[in-house]
PDB file of C-alpha atoms in Angstrom:
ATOM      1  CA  UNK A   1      -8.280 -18.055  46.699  1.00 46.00           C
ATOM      2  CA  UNK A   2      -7.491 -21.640  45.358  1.00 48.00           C
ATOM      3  CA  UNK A   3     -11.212 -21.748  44.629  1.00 48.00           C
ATOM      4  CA  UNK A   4     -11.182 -18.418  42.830  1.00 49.00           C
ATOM      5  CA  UNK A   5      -8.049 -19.594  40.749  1.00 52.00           C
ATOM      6  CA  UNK A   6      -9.677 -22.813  39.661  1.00 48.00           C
ATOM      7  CA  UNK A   7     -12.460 -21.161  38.705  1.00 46.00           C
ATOM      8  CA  UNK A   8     -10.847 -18.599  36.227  1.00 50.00           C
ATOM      9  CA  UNK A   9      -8.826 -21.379  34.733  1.00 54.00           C
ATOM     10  CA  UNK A  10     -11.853 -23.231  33.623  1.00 49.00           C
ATOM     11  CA  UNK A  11     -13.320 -20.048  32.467  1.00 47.00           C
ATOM     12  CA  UNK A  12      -9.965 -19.555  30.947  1.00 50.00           C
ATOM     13  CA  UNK A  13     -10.864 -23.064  29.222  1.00 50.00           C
ATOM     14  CA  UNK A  14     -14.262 -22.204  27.990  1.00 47.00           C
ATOM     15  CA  UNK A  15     -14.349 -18.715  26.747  1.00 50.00           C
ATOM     16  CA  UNK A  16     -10.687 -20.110  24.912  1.00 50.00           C
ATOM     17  CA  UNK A  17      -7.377 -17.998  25.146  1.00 47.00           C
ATOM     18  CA  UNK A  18      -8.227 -15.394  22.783  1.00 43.00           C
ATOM     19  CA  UNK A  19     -11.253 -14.300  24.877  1.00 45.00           C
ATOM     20  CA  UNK A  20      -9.445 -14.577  28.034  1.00 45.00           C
ATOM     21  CA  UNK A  21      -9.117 -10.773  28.580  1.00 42.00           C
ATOM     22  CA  UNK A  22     -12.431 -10.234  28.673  1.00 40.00           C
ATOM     23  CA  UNK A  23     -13.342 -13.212  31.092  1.00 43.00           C
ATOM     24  CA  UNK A  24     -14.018 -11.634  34.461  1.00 43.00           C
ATOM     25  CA  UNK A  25     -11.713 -14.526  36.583  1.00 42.00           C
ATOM     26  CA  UNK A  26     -13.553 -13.126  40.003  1.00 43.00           C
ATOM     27  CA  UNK A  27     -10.034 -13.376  41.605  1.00 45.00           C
ATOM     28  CA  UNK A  28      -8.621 -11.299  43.435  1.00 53.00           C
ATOM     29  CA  UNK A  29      -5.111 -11.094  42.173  1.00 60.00           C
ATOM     30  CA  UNK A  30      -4.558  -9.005  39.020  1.00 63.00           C
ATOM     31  CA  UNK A  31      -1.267 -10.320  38.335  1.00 69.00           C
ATOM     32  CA  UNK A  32      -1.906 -14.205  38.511  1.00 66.00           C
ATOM     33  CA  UNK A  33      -5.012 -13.476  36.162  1.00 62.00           C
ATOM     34  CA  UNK A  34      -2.281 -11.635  33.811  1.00 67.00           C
ATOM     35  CA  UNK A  35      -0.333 -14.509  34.178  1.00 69.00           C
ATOM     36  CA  UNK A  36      -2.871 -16.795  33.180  1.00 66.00           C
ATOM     37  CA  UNK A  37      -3.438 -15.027  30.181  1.00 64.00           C
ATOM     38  CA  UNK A  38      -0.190 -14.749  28.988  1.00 69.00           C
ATOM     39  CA  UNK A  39       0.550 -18.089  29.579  1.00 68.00           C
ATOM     40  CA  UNK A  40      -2.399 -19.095  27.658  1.00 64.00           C
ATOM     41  CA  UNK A  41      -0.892 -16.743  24.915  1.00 62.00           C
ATOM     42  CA  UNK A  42       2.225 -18.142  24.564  1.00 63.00           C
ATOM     43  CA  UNK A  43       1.572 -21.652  25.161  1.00 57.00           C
ATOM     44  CA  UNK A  44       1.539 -23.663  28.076  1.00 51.00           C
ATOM     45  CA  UNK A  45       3.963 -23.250  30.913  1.00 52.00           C
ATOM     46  CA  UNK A  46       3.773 -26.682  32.626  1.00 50.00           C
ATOM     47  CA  UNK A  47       1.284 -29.705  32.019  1.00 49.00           C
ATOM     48  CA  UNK A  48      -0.128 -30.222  35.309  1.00 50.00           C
ATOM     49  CA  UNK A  49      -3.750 -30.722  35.553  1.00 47.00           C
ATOM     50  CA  UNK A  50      -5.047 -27.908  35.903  1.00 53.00           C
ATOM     51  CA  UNK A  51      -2.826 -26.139  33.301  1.00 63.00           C
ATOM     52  CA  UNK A  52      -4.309 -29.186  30.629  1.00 67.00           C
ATOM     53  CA  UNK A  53      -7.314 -27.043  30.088  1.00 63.00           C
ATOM     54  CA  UNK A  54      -5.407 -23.919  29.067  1.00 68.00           C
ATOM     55  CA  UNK A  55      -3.129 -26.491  26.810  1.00 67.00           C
ATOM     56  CA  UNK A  56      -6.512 -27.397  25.146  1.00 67.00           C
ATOM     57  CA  UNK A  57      -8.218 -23.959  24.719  1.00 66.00           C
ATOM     58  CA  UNK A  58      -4.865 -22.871  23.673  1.00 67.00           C
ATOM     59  CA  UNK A  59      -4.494 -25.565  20.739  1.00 74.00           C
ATOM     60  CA  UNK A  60      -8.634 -25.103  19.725  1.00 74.00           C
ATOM     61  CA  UNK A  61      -7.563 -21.521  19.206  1.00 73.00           C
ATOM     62  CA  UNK A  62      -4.876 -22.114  17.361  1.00 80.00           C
ATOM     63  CA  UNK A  63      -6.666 -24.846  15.093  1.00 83.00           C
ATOM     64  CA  UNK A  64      -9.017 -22.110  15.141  1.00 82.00           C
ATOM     65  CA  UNK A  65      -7.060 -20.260  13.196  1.00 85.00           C
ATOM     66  CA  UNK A  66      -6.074 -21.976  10.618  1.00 91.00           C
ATOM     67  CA  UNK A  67      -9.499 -22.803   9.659  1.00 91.00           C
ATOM     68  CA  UNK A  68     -10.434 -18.927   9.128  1.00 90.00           C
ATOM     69  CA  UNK A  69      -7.177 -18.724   7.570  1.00 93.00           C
ATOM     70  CA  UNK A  70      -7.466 -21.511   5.043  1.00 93.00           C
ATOM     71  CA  UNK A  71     -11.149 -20.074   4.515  1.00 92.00           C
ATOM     72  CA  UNK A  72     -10.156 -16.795   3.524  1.00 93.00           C
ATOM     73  CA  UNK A  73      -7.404 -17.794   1.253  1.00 94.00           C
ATOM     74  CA  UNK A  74     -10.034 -20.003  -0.764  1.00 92.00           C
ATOM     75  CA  UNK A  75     -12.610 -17.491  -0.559  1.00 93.00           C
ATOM     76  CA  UNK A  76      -9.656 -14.842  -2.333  1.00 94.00           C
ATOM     77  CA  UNK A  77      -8.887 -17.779  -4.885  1.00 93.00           C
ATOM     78  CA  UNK A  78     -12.612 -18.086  -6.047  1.00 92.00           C
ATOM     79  CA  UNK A  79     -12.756 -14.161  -6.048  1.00 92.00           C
ATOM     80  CA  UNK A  80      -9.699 -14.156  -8.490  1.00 92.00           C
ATOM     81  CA  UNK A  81     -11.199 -17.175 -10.531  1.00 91.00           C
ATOM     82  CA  UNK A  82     -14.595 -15.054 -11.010  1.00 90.00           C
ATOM     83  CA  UNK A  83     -12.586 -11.597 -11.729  1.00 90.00           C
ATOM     84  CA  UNK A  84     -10.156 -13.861 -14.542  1.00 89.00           C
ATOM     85  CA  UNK A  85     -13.339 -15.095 -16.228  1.00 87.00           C
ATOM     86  CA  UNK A  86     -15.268 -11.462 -16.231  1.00 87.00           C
ATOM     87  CA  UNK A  87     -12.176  -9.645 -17.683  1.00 88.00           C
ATOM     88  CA  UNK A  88     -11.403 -12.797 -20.285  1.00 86.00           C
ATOM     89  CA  UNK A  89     -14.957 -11.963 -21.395  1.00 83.00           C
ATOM     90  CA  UNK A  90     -15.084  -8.305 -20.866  1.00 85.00           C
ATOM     91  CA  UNK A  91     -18.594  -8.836 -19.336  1.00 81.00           C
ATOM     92  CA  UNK A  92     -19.010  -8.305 -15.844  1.00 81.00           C
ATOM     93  CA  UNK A  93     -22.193 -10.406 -15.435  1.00 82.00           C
ATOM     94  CA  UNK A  94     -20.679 -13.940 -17.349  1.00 79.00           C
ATOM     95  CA  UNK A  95     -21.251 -16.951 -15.306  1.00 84.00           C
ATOM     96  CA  UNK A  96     -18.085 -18.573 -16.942  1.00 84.00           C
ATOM     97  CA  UNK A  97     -16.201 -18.833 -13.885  1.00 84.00           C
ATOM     98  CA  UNK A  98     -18.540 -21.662 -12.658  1.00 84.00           C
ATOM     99  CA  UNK A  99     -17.395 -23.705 -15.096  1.00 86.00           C
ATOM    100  CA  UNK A 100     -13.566 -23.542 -13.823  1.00 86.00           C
ATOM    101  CA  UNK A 101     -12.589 -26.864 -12.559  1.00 89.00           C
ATOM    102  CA  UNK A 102     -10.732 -25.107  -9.737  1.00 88.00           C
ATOM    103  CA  UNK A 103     -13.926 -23.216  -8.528  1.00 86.00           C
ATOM    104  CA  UNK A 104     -15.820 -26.751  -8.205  1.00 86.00           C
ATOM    105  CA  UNK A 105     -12.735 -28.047  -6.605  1.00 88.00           C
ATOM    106  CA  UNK A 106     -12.475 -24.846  -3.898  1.00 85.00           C
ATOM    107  CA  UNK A 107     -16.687 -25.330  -3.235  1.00 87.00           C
ATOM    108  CA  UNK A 108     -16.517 -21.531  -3.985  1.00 86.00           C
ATOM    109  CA  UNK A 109     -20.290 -21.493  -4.098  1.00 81.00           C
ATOM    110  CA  UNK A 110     -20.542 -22.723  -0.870  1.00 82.00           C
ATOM    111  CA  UNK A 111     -18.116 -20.217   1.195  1.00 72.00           C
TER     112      UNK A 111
END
């Protein structure tokens, strides 16, 4: 059983704590894999050893996260940029907007 639980929490670690629902923990005790997951959820419980790797998958999922967030809010900024230069212009195909120093500055090509 200590085997099985060891096991899940380095799954736990590598599939991260958003995935861990769908990791099949091959324990035996539904509720201390429901535990797991909800600590990983909500943060770590206790810093032991073993817990470290949730603490980690847990903060890579966060940092996660804000990545995809800051990604789409740039990727929303260059889409305004481009629809403020076609409507300045009235012409839908204008190229204008590549010549805002703000799209350079966002890399808007690149996302």
């Amino acid at each position: 059983m200590i085997r099985n639980g060891l096991l899940a929490i380095a799954l736990v670690a590598l599939a991260g704590c958003e995935q861990a629902e769908t990791v099949d923990f091959y324990a035996e005790n539904k509720e201390a894999r429901e535990a797991k997951v909800a600590e990983c959820q909500t943060g770590p419980l206790s810093y032991n050893d073993y817990d470290q790797d949730c603490v980690n998958a847990f903060q890579a999922g966060q940092k996660l996260r804000r990545e995809r967030t800051q990604k789409r809010n740039a990727q929303r900024k260059c889409r305004l940029i481009e629809l403020k230069a076609k409507s300045e212009t009235g012409d839908m195909r204008t190229t204008k907007h590549l010549e805002d120093p703000e799209w350079k500055e966002l890399e808007c090509d690149e996302l």
